[in-house]
Coordinates of C-alpha atoms in Angstrom, one line a residue:
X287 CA 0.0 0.0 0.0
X288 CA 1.5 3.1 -1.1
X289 CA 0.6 5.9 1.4
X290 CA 0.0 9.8 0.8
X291 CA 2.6 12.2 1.3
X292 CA 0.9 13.9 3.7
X293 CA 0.6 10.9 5.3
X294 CA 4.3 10.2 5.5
X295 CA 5.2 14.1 7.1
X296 CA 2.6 12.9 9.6
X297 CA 4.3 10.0 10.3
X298 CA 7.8 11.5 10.1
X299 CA 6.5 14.3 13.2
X300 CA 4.9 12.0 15.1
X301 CA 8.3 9.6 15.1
X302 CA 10.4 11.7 17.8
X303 CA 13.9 12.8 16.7
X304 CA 17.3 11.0 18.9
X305 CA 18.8 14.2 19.9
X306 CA 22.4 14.4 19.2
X307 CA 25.0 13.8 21.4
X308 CA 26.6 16.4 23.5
X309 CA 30.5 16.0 23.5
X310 CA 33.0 16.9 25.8
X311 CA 36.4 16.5 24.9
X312 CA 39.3 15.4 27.3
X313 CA 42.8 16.7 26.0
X314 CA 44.8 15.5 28.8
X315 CA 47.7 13.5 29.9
X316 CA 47.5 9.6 29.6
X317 CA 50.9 9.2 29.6
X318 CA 54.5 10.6 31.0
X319 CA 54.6 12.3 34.4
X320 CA 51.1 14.3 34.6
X321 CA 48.6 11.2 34.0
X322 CA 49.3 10.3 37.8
X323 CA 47.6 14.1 38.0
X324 CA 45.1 13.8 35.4
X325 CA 43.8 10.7 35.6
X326 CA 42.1 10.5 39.1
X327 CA 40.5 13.8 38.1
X328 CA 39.3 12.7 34.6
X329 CA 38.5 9.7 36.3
X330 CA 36.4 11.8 38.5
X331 CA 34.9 14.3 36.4
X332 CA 33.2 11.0 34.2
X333 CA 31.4 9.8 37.7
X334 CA 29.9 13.4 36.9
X335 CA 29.1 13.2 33.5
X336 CA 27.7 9.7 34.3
X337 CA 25.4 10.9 37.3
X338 CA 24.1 12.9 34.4
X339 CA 23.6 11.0 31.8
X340 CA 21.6 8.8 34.5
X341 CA 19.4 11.4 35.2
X342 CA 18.6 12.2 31.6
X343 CA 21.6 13.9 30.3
X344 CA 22.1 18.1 29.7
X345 CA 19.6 20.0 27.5
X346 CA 18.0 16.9 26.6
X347 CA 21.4 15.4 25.3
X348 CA 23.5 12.6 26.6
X349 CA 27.0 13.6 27.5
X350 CA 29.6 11.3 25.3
X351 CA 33.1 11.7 26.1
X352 CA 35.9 11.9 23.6
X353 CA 40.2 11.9 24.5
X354 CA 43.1 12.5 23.0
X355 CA 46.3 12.0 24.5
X356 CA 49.1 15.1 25.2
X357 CA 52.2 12.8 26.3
X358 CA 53.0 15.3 29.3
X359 CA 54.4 17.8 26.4
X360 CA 52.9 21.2 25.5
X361 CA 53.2 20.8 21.6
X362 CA 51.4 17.7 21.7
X363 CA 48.4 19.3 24.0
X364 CA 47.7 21.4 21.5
X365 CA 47.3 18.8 18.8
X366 CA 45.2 16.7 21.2
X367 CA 42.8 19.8 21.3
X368 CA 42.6 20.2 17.6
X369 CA 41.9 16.4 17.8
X370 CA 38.9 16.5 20.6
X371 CA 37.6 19.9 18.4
X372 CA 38.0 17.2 15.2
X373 CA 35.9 14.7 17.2
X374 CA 33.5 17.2 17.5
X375 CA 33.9 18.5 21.4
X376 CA 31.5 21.3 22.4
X377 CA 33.6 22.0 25.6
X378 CA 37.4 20.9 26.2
X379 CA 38.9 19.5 29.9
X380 CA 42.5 19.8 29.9
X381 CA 45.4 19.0 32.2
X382 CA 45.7 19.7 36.2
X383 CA 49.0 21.7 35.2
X384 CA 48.7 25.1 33.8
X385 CA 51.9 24.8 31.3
X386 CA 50.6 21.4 29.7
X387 CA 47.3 22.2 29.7
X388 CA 47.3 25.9 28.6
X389 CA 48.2 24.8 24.8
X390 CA 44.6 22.7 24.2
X391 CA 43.2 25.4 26.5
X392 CA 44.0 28.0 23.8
X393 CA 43.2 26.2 21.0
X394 CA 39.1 25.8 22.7
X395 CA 39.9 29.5 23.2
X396 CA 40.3 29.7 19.2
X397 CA 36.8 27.7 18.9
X398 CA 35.1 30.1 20.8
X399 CA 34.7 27.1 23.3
X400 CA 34.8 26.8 26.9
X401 CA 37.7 25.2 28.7
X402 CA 38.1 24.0 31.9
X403 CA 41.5 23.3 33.6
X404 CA 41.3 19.8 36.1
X405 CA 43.0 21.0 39.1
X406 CA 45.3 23.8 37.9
X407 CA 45.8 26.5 41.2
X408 CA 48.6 28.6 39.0
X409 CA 45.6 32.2 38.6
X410 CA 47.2 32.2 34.7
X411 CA 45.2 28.7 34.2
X412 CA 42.3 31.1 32.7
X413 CA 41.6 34.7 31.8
X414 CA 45.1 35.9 32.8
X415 CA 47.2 33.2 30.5
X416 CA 44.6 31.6 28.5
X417 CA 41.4 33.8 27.7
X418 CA 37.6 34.5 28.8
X419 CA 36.4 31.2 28.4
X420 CA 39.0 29.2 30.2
X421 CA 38.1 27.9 33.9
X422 CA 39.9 26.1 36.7
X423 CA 37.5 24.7 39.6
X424 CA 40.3 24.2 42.3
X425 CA 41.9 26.0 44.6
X426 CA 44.7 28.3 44.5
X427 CA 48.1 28.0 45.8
X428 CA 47.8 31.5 47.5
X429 CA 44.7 31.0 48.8
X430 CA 46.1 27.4 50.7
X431 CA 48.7 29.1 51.8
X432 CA 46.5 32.2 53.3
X433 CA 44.3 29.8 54.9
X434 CA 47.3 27.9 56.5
X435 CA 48.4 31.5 58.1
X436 CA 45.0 32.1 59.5
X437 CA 44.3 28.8 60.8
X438 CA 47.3 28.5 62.9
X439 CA 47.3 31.7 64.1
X440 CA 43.5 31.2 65.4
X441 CA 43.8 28.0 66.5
X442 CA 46.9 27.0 67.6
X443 CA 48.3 30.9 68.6
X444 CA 51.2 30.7 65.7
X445 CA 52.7 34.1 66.5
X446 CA 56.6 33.0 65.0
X447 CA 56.8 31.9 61.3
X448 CA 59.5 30.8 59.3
X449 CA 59.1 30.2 55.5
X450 CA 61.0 27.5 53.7
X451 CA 60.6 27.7 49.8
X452 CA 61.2 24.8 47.2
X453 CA 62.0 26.9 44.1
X454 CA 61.4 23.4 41.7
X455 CA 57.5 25.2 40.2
X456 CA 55.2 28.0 40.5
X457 CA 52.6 26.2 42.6
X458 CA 55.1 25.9 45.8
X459 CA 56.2 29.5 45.2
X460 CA 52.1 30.3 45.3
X461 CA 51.6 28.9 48.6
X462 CA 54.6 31.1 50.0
X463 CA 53.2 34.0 48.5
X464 CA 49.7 33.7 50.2
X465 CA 51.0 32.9 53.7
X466 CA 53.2 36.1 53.3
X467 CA 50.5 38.1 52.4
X468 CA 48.3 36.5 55.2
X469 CA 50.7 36.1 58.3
X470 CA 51.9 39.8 58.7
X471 CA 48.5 41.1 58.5
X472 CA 47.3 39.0 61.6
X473 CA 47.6 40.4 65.2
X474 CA 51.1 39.3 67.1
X475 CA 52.6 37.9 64.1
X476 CA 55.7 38.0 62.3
X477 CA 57.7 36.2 59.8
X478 CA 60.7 35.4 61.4
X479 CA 62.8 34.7 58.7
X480 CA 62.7 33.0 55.2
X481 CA 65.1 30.6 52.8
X482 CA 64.7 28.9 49.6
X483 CA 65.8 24.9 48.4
X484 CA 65.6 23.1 45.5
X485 CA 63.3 19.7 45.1
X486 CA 66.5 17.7 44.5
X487 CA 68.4 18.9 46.8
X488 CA 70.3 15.8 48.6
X489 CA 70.6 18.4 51.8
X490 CA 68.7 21.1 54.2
X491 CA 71.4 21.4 56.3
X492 CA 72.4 25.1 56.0
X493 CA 68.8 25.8 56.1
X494 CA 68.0 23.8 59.2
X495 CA 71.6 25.5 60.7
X496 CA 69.7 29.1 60.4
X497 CA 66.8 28.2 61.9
X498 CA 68.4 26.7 64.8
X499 CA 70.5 29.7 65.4
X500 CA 67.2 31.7 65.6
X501 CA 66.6 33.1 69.4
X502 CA 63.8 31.1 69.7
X503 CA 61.9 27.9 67.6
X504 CA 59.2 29.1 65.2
X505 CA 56.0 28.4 66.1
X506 CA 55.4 27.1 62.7
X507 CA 57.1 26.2 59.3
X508 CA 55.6 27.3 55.8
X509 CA 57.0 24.7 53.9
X510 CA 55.9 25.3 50.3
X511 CA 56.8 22.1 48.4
X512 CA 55.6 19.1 46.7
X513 CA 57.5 15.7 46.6
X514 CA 59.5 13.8 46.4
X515 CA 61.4 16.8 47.7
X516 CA 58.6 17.8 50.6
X517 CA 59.3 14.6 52.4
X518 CA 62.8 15.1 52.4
X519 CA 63.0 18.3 53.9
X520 CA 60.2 17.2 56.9
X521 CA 62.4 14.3 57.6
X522 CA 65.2 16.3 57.7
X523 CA 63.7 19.0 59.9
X524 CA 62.3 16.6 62.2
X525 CA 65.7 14.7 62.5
X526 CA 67.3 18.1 63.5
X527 CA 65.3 18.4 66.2
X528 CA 63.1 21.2 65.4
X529 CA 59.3 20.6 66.7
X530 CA 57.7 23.6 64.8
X531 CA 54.3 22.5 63.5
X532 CA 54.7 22.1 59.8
X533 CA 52.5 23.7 57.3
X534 CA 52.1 22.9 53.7
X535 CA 49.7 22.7 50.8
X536 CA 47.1 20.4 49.2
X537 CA 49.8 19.2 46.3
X538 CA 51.4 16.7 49.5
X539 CA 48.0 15.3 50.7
X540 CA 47.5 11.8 51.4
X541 CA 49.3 9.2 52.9
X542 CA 51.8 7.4 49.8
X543 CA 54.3 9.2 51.1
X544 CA 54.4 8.9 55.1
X545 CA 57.0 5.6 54.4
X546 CA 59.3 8.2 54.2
X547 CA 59.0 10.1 57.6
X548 CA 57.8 7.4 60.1
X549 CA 55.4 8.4 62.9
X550 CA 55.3 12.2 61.6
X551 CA 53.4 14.1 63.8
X552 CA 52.2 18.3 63.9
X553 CA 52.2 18.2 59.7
X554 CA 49.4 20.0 58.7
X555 CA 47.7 20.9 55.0
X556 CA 44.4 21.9 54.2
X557 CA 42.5 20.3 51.3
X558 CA 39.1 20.6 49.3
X559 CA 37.6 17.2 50.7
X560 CA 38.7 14.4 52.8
X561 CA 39.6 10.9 51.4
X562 CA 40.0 9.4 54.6
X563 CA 36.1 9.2 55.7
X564 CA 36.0 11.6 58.2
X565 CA 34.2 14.3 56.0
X566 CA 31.5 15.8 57.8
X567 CA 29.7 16.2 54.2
X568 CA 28.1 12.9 53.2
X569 CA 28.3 14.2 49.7
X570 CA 32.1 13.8 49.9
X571 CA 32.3 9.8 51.1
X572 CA 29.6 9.4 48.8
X573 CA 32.0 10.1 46.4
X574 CA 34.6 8.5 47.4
X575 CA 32.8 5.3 47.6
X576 CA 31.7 6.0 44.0
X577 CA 35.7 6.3 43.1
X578 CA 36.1 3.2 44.6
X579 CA 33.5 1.0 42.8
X580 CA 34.8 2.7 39.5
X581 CA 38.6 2.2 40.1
X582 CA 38.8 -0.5 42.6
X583 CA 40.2 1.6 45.2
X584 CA 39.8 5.2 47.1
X585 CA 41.2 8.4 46.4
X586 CA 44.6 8.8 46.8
X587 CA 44.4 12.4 47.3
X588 CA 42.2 15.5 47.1
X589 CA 42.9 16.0 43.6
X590 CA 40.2 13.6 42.3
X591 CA 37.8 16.2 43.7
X592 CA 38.1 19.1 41.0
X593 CA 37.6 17.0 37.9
X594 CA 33.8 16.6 39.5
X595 CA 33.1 19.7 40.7
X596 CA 34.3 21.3 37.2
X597 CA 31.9 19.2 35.9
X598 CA 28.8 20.1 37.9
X599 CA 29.7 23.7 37.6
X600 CA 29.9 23.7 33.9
X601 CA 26.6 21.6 33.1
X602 CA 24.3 23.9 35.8
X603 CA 26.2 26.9 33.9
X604 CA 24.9 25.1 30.3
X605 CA 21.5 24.5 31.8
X606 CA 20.9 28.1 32.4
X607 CA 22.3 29.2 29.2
X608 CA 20.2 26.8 27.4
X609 CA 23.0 26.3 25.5
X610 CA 26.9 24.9 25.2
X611 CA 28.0 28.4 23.2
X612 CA 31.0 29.5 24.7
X613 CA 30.4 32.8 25.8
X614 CA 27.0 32.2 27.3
X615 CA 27.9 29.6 29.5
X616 CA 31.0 31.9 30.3
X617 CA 28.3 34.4 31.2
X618 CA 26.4 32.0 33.5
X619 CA 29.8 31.2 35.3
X620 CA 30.6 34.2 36.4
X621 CA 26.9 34.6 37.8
X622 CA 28.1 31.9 40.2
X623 CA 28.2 33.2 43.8
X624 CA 29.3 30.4 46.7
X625 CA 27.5 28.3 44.5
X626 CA 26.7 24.5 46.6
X627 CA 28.9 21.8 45.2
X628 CA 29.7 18.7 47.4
X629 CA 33.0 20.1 48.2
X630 CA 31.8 23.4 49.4
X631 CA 30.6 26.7 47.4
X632 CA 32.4 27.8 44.4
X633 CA 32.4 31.7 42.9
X634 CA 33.3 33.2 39.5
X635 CA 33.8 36.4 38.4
X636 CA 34.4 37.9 34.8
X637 CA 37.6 39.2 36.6
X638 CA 38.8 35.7 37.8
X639 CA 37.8 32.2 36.9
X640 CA 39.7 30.6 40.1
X641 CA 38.9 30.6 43.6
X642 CA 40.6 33.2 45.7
X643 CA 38.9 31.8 49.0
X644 CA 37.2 28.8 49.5
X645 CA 36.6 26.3 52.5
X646 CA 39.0 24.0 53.1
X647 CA 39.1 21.0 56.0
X648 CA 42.3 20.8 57.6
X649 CA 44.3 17.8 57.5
X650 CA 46.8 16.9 60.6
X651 CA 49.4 14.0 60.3
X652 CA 49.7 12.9 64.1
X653 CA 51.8 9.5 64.9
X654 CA 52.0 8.6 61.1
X655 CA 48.2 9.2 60.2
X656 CA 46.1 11.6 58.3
X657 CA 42.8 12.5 60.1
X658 CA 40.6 15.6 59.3
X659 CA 40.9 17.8 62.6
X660 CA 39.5 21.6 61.5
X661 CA 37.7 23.7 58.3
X662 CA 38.6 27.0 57.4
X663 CA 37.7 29.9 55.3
X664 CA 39.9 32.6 54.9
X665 CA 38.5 36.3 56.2
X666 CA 39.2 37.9 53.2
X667 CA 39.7 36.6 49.4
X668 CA 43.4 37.2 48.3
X669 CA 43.3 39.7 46.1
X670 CA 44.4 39.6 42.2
X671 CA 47.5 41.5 42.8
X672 CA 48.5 39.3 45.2
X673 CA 47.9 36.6 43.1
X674 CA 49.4 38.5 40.1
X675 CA 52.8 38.4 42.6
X676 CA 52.6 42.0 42.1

C-alpha cells in the first residue's frame, strides 16, 4: 500500500527525533609524568558526567566523552585539542597543570569554546594566560597558603613563622606568597625569617643550621613544596630536632608518602575534601565510595575532587544558558556566587575564573596518620594582585 505524502510528514512528526549527542572532549595527559595528575581527576569528572547521563543527560542530550592523548608535552596538548575539536567536542577539559594544559586550553579559546583546567591552582590557568572562556575549579596556591596562616594563628596561637621555599614550580612558590601576604596582617605575628631549596636537593642542612640559630623555635614552618622533595626536607627537619608545627599545601595530601618520615606528627595541610572518611559532608564519602566502585580503590588524594566539581559547575552553567555556546555559559559562570557543590561553594567572576577563598578542611598527620581535625575559610579573598605576585 502506497501511502500519501501527507501521510508520510505525519508519520515523520509523530516519530520523535534521537537528539544528538553532547560531546566533551578530554585533551589531557594519559601518559608521562602528569597522568598520575590527570587521571584520578578525569577519572572523576566522568562519575559526573555519568550521574548525568543517568538522570537524563544536559539539555535533553547525553554527554559522550571523547580523548586524545598530550604525552605530558605542551606541543602535543595542543594537537590533542585540535583532535577532541575534530571529534566534535562542544567543551574541552585539559590538564591539572597550567603549562601542559594551557596549549589545548588555547586552542578551545580559538573555537570560541569553553575550557576547563582539572585541578590547575597557577591564577594564569584562565583569563590571565589563556582567555575569557577558560576555567579552573580548584583552589589556589595563595589562597592554601592564606588559609594555613589564618588557621594556625586562630587556633593553635602561631605568632613566629618561618618560611622554607622549594623553588622546583610556580605552585610551591604560590603557597609562600599567600601565607606572606596573610601572616603579617594578623595580630602578634611576624615572619621570622625566610630561605629557599631546591626539590632535589640531597641536603637542608644550611637551612635547618639558620633556623636553629634563631633566638627562639618558630612556632610554625611554611614549607611550600611538593614531593618527592617535601618529604625530604620534613624528615630532615624533624631529624634536627626542630618541633615547629609544619604547614604545607594540598599538592602533599595523602598518605603514599608517610613511608618516608615514620610516625610524623604536627604536619598540617588543608585540602578541598577528605579521602580518609572523616568528612563531615556525606556528599564527599559518597563520592569516594563511588571512586572506589569505578577504580577499585579510594582516592589517593584530594585532587580527584576538582575534575567533579568542574563538571557540575559547567553543566548547571549550560543548563541556564540553554545552551553549550562558549560565551553564554562563560556568562552563566561568572553569575556563580558560593554556589553549593559537594565540596563546598564555588564563585566566578568575569575578573577571575579561580577561587581566591574557598573552604577547606584541615588535614593533621599525628603518629604517622592523616585524620581531618578543623575547616577553614579565609576572612578575606586574596586579592588579584597578590595573586598577580605584584
Amino acid at each position: 500500500m502506497k501511502l500519501a505524502p501527507g501521510i508520510l510528514a505525519t508519520l515523520a512528526l509523530a516519530t520523535p527525533l534521537k537528539a544528538e549527542d553532547l560531546t566533551i572532549g578530554f585533551a589531557i595527559a594519559k601518559s608521562g609524568w602528569m597522568e598520575a595528575y590527570d587521571t584520578p581527576a578525569a577519572t572523576a569528572a566522568k562519575i559526573r558526567i555519568d550521574e548525568i547521563n543517568a538522570a537524563g543527560g544536559l539539555l535533553g542530550r547525553q554527554i559522550k566523552v571523547v580523548e586524545a592523548d598530550t604525552r605530558t608535552d605542551r606541543a602535543e596538548s595542543a594537537k590533542a585539542g585540535l583532535d577532541v575539536v575534530d571529534q566534535g567536542a562542544e567543551m574541552m577539559v585539559v590538564s591539572c597543570d597550567y603549562d601542559f594544559g594551557a596549549p589545548a586550553a588555547l586552542v578551545a579559546e580559538g573555537e570560541g569554546m569553553n575550557s576547563f583546567f582539572l585541578c590547575a591552582e597557577d591564577v594564569k590557568a584562565g583569563i590571565q594566560g589563556v582567555g575569557p572562556n577558560s576555567f579552573s575549579s580548584s583552589v589556589l596556591a595563595p589562597v592554601q597558603g592564606a588559609t594555613m596562616a589564618e588557621w594556625s594563628h586562630a587556633r593553635r596561637e602561631a605568632r613566629t613563622a618561618y618560611v622554607l621555599e622549594d623553588t622546583f614550580i610556580e605552585y610551591n612558590k604560590g603557597i609562600c606568597k599567600g601565607f606572606d601576604w596573610m601572616f603579617p596582617q594578623l595580630e602578634g605575628a611576624s615572619i621570622v625569617g625566610s630561605d629557599t631549596f631546591k626539590n632535589d636537593d640531597a641536603s637542608i642542612a644550611s637551612q635547618i643550621t639558620r633556623i636553629k640559630a634563631l633566638p627562639e623555635e618558630p612556632d610554625v614552618i611554611m614549607l611550600c613544596s611538593v614531593m618527592p622533595g617535601a618529604a625530604a626536607a620534613v624528615r630532615q627537619l624533624r631529624a634536627a630536632g626542630i618541633n615547629s608545627l609544619i604547614l604545607n599545601g594540598s599538592a602533599v595530601d595523602g598518605s603514599y608518602w608517610l613511608d618516608a618520615t615514620p610516625d610524623l606528627s604536627g604536619f598540617v595541610v588543608p585540602v578541598q575534601g577528605s579521602i580518609y572518611g572523616d568528612d563531615p559532608r556525606p556528599e564527599v564519602e559518597a563520592f569516594n565510595k563511588a571512586y572506589e566502585a569505578k577504580t577499585g580503590a579510594r582516592p589517593a588524594s584530594q585532587y580527584a575532587y576538582p575534575g567533579y566539581v568542574l563538571i557540575d559547575l559547567w553543566a548547571k552553567a549550560v543548563e541556564h544558558a540553554g545552551t553549550t555556546e562558549g560565551a553564554a555559559v562563560t556568562a552563566e559562570l561568572e553569575r556563580m556566587t558560593d554556589e553549593p557543590t559537594a565540596f563546598g561553594p564555588r564563585s566566578f567572576t568575569p575578573e577571575l575564573h579561580h577561587q581566591n577563598t574557598a573552604l577547606m578542611q584541615i588535614i593533621e598527620i599525628t603518629g604517622g596518620k592523616p585524620a581531618r581535625v578543623d575547616e577553614w575559610r579565609i576572612s578575606q579573598p586574596v586579592p588579584l594582585d597578590v595573586l598577580m605576585g605584584q
